[in-house]
Short mmCIF file of C-alpha atoms in Angstrom, two decimals:
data_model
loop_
_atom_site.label_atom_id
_atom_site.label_comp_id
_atom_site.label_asym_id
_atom_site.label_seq_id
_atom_site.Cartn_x
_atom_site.Cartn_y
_atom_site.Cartn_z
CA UNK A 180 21.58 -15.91 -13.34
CA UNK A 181 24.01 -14.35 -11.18
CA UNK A 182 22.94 -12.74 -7.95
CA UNK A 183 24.03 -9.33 -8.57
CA UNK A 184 21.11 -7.60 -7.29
CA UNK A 185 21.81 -3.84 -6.57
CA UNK A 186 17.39 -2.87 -7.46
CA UNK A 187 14.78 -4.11 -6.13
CA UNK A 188 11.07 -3.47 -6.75
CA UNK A 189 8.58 -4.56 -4.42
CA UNK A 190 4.67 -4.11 -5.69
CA UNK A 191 2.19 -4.10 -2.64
CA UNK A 192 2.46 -2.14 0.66
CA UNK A 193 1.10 -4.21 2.81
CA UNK A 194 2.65 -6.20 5.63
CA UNK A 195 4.38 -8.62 3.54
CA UNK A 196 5.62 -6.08 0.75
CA UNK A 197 7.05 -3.29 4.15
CA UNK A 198 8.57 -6.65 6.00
CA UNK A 199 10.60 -6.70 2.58
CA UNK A 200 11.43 -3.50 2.04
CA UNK A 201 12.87 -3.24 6.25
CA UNK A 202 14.58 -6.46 5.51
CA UNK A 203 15.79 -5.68 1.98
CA UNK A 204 16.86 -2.04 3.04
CA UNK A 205 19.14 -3.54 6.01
CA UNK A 206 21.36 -5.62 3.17
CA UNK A 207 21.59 -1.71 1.13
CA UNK A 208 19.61 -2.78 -1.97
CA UNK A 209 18.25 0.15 -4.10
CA UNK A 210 15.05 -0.99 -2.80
CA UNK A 211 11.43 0.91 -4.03
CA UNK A 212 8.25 0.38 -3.17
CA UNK A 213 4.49 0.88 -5.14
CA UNK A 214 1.24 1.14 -3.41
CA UNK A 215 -2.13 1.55 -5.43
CA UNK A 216 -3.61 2.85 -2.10
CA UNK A 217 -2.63 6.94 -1.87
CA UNK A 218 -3.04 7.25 1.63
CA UNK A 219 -1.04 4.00 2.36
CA UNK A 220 -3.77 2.85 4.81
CA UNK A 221 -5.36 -0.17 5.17
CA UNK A 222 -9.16 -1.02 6.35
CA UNK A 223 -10.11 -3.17 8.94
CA UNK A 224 -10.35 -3.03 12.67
CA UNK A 225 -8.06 -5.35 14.69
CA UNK A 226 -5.82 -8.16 14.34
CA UNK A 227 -5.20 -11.03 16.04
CA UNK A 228 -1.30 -11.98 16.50
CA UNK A 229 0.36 -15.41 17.57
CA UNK A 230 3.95 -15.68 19.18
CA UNK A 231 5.45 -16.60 15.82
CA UNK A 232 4.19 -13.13 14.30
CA UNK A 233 5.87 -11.35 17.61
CA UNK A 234 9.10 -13.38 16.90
CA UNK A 235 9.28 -11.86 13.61
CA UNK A 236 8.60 -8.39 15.13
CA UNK A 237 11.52 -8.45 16.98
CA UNK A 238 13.69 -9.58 13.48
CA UNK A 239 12.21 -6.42 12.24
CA UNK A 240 12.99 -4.37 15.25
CA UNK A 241 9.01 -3.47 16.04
CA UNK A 242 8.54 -5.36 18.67
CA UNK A 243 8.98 -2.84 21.52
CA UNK A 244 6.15 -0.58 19.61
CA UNK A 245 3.85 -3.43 19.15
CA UNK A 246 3.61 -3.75 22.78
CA UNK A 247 3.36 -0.20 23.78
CA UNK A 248 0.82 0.64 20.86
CA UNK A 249 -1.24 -2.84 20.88
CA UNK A 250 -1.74 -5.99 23.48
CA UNK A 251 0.20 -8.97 24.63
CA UNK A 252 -1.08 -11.84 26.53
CA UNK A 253 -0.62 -15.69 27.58
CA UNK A 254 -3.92 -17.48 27.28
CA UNK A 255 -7.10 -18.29 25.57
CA UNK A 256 -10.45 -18.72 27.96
CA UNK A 257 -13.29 -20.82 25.79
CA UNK A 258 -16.80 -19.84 26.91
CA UNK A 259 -20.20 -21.60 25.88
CA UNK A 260 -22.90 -19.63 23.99
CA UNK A 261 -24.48 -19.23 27.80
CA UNK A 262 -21.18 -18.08 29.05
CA UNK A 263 -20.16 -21.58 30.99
CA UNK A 264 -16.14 -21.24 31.39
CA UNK A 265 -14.76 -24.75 29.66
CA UNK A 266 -11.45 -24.14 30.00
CA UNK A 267 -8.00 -21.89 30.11
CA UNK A 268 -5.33 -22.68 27.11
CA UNK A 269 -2.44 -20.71 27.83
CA UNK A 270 -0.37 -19.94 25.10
CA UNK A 271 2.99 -20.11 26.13
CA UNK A 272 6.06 -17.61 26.09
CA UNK A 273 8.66 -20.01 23.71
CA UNK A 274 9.85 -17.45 21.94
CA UNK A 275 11.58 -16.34 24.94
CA UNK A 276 10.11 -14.39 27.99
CA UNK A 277 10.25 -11.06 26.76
CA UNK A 278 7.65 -11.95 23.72
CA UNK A 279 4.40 -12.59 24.81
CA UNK A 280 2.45 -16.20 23.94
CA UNK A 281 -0.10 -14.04 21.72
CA UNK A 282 -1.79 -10.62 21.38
CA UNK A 283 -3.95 -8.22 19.11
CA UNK A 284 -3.51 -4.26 17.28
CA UNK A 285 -5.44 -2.18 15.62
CA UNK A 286 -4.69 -3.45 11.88
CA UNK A 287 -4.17 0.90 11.43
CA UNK A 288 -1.71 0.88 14.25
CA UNK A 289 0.61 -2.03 13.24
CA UNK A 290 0.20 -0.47 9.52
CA UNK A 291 2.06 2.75 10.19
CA UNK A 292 4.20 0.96 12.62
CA UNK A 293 5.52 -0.71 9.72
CA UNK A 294 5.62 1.89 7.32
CA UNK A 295 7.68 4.51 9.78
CA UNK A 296 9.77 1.50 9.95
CA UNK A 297 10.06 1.61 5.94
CA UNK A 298 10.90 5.08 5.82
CA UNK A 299 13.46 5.22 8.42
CA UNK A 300 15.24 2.85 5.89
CA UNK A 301 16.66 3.80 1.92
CA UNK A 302 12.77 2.60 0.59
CA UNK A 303 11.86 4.47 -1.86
CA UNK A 304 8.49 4.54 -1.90
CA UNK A 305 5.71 5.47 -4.34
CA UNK A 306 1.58 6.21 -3.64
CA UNK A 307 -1.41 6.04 -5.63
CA UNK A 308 0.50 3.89 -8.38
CA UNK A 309 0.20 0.83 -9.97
CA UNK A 310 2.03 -1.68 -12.34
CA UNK A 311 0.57 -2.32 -15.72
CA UNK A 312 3.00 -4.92 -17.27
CA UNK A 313 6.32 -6.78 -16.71
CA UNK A 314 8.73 -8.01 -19.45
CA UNK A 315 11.75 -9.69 -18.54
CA UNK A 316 15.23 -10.55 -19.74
CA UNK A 317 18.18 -12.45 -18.54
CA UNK A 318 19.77 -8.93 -17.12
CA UNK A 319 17.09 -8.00 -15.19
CA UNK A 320 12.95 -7.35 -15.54
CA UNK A 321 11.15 -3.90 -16.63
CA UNK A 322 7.84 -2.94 -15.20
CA UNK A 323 5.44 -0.04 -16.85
CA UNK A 324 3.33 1.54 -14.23
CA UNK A 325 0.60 3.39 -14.18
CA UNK A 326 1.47 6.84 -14.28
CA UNK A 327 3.08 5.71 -18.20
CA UNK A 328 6.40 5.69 -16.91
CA UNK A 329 8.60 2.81 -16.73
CA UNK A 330 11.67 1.48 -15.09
CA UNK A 331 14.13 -2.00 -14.82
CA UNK A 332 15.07 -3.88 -11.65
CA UNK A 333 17.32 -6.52 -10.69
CA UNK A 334 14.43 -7.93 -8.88
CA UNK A 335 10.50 -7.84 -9.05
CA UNK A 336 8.91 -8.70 -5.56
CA UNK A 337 5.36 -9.10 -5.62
CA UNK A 338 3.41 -8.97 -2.34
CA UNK A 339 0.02 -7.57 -3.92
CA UNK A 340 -2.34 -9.80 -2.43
CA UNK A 341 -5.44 -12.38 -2.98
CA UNK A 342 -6.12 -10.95 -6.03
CA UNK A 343 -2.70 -10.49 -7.53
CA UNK A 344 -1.86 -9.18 -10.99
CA UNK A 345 1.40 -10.48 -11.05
CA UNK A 346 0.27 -14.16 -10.23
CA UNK A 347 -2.52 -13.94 -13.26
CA UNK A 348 0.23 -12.50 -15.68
CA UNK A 349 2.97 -14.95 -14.88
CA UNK A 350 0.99 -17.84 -13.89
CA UNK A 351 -2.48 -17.49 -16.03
CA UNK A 352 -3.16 -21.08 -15.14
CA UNK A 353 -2.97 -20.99 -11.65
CA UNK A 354 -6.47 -21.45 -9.62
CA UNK A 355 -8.28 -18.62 -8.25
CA UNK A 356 -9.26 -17.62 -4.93
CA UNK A 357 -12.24 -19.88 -3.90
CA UNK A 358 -14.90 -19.06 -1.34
CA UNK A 359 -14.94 -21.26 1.85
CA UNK A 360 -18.32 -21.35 2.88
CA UNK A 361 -17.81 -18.93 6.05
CA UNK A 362 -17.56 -15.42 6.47
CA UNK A 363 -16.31 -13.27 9.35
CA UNK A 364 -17.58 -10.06 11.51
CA UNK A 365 -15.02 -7.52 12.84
CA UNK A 366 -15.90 -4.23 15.09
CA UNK A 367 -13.55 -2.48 17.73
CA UNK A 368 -15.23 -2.22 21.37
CA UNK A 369 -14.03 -0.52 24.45
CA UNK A 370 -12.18 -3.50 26.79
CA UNK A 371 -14.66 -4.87 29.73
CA UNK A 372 -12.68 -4.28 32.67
CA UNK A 373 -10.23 -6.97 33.70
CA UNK A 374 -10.09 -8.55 29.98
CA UNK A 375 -6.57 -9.89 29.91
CA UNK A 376 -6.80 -12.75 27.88
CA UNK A 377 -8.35 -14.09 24.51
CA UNK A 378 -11.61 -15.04 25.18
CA UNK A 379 -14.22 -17.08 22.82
CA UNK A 380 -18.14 -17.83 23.19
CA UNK A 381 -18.34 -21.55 20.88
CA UNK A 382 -21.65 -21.91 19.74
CA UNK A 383 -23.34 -24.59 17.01
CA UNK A 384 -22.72 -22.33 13.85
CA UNK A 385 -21.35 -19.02 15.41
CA UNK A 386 -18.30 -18.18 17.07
CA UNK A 387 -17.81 -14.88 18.33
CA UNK A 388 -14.49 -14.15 20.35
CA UNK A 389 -12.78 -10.95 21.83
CA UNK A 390 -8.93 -10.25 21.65
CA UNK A 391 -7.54 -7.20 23.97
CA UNK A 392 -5.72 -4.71 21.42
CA UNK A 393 -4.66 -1.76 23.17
CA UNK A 394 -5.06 -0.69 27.33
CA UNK A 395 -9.01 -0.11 26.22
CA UNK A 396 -9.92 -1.47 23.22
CA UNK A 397 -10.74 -5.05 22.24
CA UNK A 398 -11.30 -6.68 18.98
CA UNK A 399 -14.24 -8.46 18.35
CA UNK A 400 -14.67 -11.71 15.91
CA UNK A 401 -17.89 -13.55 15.12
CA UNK A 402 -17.46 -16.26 12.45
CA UNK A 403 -20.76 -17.57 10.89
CA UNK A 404 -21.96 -20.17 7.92
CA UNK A 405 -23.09 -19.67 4.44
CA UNK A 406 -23.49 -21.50 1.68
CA UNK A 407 -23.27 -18.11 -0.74
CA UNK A 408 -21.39 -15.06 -0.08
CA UNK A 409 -23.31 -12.61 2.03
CA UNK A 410 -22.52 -9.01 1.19
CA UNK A 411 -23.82 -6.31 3.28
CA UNK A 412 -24.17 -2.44 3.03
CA UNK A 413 -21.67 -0.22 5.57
CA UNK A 414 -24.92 1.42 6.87
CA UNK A 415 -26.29 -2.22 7.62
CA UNK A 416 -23.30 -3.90 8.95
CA UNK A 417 -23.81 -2.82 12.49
CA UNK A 418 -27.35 -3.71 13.15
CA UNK A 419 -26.99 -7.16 11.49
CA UNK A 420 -23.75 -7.98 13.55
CA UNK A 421 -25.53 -6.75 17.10
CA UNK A 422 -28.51 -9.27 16.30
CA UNK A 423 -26.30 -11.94 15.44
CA UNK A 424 -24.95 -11.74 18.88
CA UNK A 425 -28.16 -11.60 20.97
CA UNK A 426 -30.12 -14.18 18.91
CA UNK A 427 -27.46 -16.39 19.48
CA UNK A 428 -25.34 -15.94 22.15
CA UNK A 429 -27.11 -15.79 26.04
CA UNK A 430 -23.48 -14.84 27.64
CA UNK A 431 -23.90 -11.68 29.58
CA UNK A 432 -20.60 -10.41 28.52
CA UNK A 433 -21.80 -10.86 25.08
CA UNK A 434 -24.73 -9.00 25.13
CA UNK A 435 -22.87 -6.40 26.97
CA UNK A 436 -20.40 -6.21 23.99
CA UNK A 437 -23.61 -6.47 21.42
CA UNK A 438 -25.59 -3.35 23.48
CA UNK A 439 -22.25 -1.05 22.41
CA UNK A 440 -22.04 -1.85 18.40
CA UNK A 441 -23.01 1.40 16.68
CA UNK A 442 -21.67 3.17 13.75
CA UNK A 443 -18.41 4.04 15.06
CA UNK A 444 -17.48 0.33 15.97
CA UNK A 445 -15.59 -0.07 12.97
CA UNK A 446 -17.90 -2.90 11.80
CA UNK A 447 -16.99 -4.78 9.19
CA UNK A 448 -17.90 -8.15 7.41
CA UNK A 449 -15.41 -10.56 4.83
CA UNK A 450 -16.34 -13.36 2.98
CA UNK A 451 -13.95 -16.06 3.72
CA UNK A 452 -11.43 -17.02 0.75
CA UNK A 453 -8.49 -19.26 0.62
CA UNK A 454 -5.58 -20.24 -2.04
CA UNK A 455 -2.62 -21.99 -2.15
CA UNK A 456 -0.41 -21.65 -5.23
CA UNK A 457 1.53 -24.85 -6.14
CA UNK A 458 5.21 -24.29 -6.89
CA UNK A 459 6.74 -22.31 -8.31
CA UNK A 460 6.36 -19.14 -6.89
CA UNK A 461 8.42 -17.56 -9.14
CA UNK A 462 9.29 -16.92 -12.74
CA UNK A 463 12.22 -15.17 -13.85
CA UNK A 464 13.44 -12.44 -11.49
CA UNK A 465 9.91 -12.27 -10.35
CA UNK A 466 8.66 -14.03 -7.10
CA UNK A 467 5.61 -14.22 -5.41
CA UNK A 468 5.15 -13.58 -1.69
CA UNK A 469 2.14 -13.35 0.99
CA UNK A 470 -1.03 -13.34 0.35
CA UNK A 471 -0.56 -13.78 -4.02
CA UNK A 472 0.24 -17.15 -3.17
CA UNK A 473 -0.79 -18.79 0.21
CA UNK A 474 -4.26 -16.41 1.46
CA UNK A 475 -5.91 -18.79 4.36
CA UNK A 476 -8.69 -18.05 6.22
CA UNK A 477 -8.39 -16.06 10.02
CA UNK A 478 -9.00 -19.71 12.46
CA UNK A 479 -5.53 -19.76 13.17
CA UNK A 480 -4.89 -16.18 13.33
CA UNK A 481 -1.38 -16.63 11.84
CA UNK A 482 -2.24 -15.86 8.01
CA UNK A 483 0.00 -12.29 7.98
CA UNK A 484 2.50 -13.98 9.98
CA UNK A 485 3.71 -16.45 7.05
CA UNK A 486 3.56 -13.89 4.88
CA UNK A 487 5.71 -11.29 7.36
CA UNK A 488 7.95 -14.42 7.61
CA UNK A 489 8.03 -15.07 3.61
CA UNK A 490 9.86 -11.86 3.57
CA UNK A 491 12.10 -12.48 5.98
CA UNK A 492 12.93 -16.05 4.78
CA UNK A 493 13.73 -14.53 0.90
CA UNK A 494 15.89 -11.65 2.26
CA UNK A 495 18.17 -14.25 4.32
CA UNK A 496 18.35 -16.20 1.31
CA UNK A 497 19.45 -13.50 -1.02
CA UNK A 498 21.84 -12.64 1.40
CA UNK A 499 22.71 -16.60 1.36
CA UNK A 500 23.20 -17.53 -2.46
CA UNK A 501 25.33 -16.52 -5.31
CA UNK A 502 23.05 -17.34 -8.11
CA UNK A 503 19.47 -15.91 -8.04
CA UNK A 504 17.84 -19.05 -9.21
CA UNK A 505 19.14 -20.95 -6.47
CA UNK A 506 18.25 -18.12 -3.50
CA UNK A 507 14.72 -18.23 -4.78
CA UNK A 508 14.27 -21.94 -4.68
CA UNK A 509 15.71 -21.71 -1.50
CA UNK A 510 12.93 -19.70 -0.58
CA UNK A 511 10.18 -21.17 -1.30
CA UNK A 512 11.63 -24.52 -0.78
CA UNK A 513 11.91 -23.21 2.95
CA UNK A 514 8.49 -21.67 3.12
CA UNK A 515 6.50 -24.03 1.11
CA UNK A 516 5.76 -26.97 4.18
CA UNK A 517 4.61 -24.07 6.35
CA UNK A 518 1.96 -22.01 4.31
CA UNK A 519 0.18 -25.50 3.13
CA UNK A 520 0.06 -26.66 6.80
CA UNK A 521 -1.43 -23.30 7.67
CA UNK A 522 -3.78 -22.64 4.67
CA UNK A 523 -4.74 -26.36 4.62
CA UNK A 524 -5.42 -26.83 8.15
CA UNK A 525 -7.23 -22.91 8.77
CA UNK A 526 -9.30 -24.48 6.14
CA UNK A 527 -10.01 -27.82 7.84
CA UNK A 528 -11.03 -26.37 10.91
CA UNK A 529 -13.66 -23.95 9.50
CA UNK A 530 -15.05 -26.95 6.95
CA UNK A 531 -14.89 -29.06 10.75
CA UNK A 532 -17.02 -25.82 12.00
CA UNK A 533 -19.40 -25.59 9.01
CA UNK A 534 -20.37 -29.68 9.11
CA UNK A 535 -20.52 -29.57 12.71
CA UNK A 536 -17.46 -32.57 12.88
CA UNK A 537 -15.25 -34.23 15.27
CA UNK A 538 -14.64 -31.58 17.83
CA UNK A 539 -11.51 -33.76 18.92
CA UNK A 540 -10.30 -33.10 15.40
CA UNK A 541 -10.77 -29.49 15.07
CA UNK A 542 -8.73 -29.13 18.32
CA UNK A 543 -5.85 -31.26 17.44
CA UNK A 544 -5.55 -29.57 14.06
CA UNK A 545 -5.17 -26.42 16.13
CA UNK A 546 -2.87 -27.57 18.81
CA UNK A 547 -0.50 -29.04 16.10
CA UNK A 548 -0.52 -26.21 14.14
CA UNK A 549 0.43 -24.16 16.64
CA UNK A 550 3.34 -26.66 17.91
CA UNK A 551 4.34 -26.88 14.75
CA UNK A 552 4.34 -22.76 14.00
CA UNK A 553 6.62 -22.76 17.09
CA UNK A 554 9.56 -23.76 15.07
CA UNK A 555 12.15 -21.11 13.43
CA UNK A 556 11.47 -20.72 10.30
#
């Protein structure tokens, strides 16, 4: 299979499916773009962002509006439920002084960061659609969509997610998400004056953290345990999560945070779900990226950052290789280490936090991981 590509299909516009359509649109494929969503805009409050994830900003070329539109800082300050300081882990600049060690957006904000970044390329892009089948041939692969029409590319990319279509169609084998016994909070506060850092409140079974996201807003985390997934109305969300924090946390700070939850916080609460797809990730001229085949769980707050770099990584390689075959084994060849040591070790640390285990443990595993993320990719 020669690699010939001139069309490109990409289903999914989330991060990982608009890192491949900027990367993809710089190399002047016929590149287009599907996303069910018709408004092209994603729930959630904020995110949390490492220095890896800020590298690969700058490969993009969004960098400088990450930093004007969201936060970048150097450190992590670990508080006890009472609000005892522990310690200071600063999270160093190694990606080179300009990029910060870590940081936080609005999950909105970096959104339409990305997608003006996607339409300032050739991405064609399509809302409020979906694919309905895939059939594929040695010259190339045709997708029906939604709307009845359909349409052949040179190659399928599919970025759409935990719960991906593609991955049960080509791979109806292949293990579903599975719950990890842990769900997290989310809600967007206004910033307690001089909050510059990362800063976390470890109790027994909670931990509830804040991340500065913009000059005034911070982004607010509380992890918790349970054995069955909890599910919770929109209209309840907010009074559950503000009693979580004052039955269990005595940390002024934190009960200043809890006092301000109300219905415009952007409250929010996920079930925790993880998966890691065994190779291959791809059939045909159909691959897998992001989330379809390595999800992990938030505790080392790099989970859209392998799957921003999974893009980046297969657009090299196409660039790379003459045969198609051999530029997507390349890919996930490349990429394959990386996820499992993220997915595998996010999920370590919260089964660590759920037994109550070796502290020592749980911080290694997060101290490597982070060395180890580091690394180009």
């Amino acid at each position: 299979m020669t690699n010939s590509i001139k069309s490109v299909l990409i289903i999914g516009g989330g991060f990982s499916g608009m890192t491949a359509a900027i990367e993809l649109s710089k190399q002047n494929y016929q590149v287009e773009l599907i996303e069910a969503s018709p408004t092209w805009q994603p729930d959630g409050a904020g995110i949390s962002i490492g220095g890896a994830t800020l590298r690969a900003f700058e490969t993009l070329g969004v960098l400088d509006q990450f930093l004007e539109h969201g936060h970048g800082h150097d450190a992590l300050d670990l508080f006890a439920p009472n609000g005892h300081h522990i310690q200071t882990i600063p999270n160093p600049r190694f990606a080179g002084e300009h990029i910060p060690g870590t940081g936080a957006i609005m999950r909105p904000v970096l959104a339409k960061i990305l997608a003006d970044k996607v339409k300032a390329g050739n991405t064609k892009v399509r809302l409020g659609i979906t694919h309905t089948g895939i059939s594929q041939n040695d010259d190339g692969a045709t997708v029906q969509f939604s709307d009845g029409s359909e349409q052949s590319y040179d190659l399928v990319i599919a970025a759409d997610g935990l719960y991906s279509k593609t991955r049960q169609w080509l791979f109806p084998d292949a293990a579903a998400p599975s719950y990890t016994g842990q769900g997290v909070w989310r809600a967007v506060l206004p910033k307690p004056e001089g909050c510059n850092s990362t800063k976390m409140w470890v109790g027994p079974n909670l931990k509830a953290g804040i991340n500065p996201m913009s000059k005034d807003q911070v982004y607010l985390f509380l992890t918790v345990d349970s054995k069955e997934r909890q599910r919770f109305t929109p209209e309840e969300e907010p009074a559950v999560l503000k009693q979580l924090l004052l039955e269990h946390f005595t940390a002024p700070t934190v009960h200043a945070l809890a006092e301000q939850i109300n219905e415009d916080s952007h409250v929010m609460f996920r079930p925790l779900e993880g998966l890691l797809m065994p190779l291959p990730w791809f059939q045909g001229r159909v691959v897998l990226i992001g989330d379809a085949v390595h999800a992990t769980t938030p505790h080392l707050a790099h989970g859209a950052c392998i799957g921003i770099e999974d893009a980046i990584v297969l657009a090299e390689e196409l660039a790379q290789r003459d045969e198609l075959a051999q530029a997507l084994t390349a890919f996930q060849d490349r990429r394959w280490e990386r996820c499992r040591m993220v997915v595998e070790n996010s999920g370590r640390i919260g089964q660590i936090e759920i037994e109550g285990g070796d502290k020592m443990e749980h911080a290694m595993l997060m101290r490597d991981t982070l060395i180890a993320l580091q690394q180009p990719i």
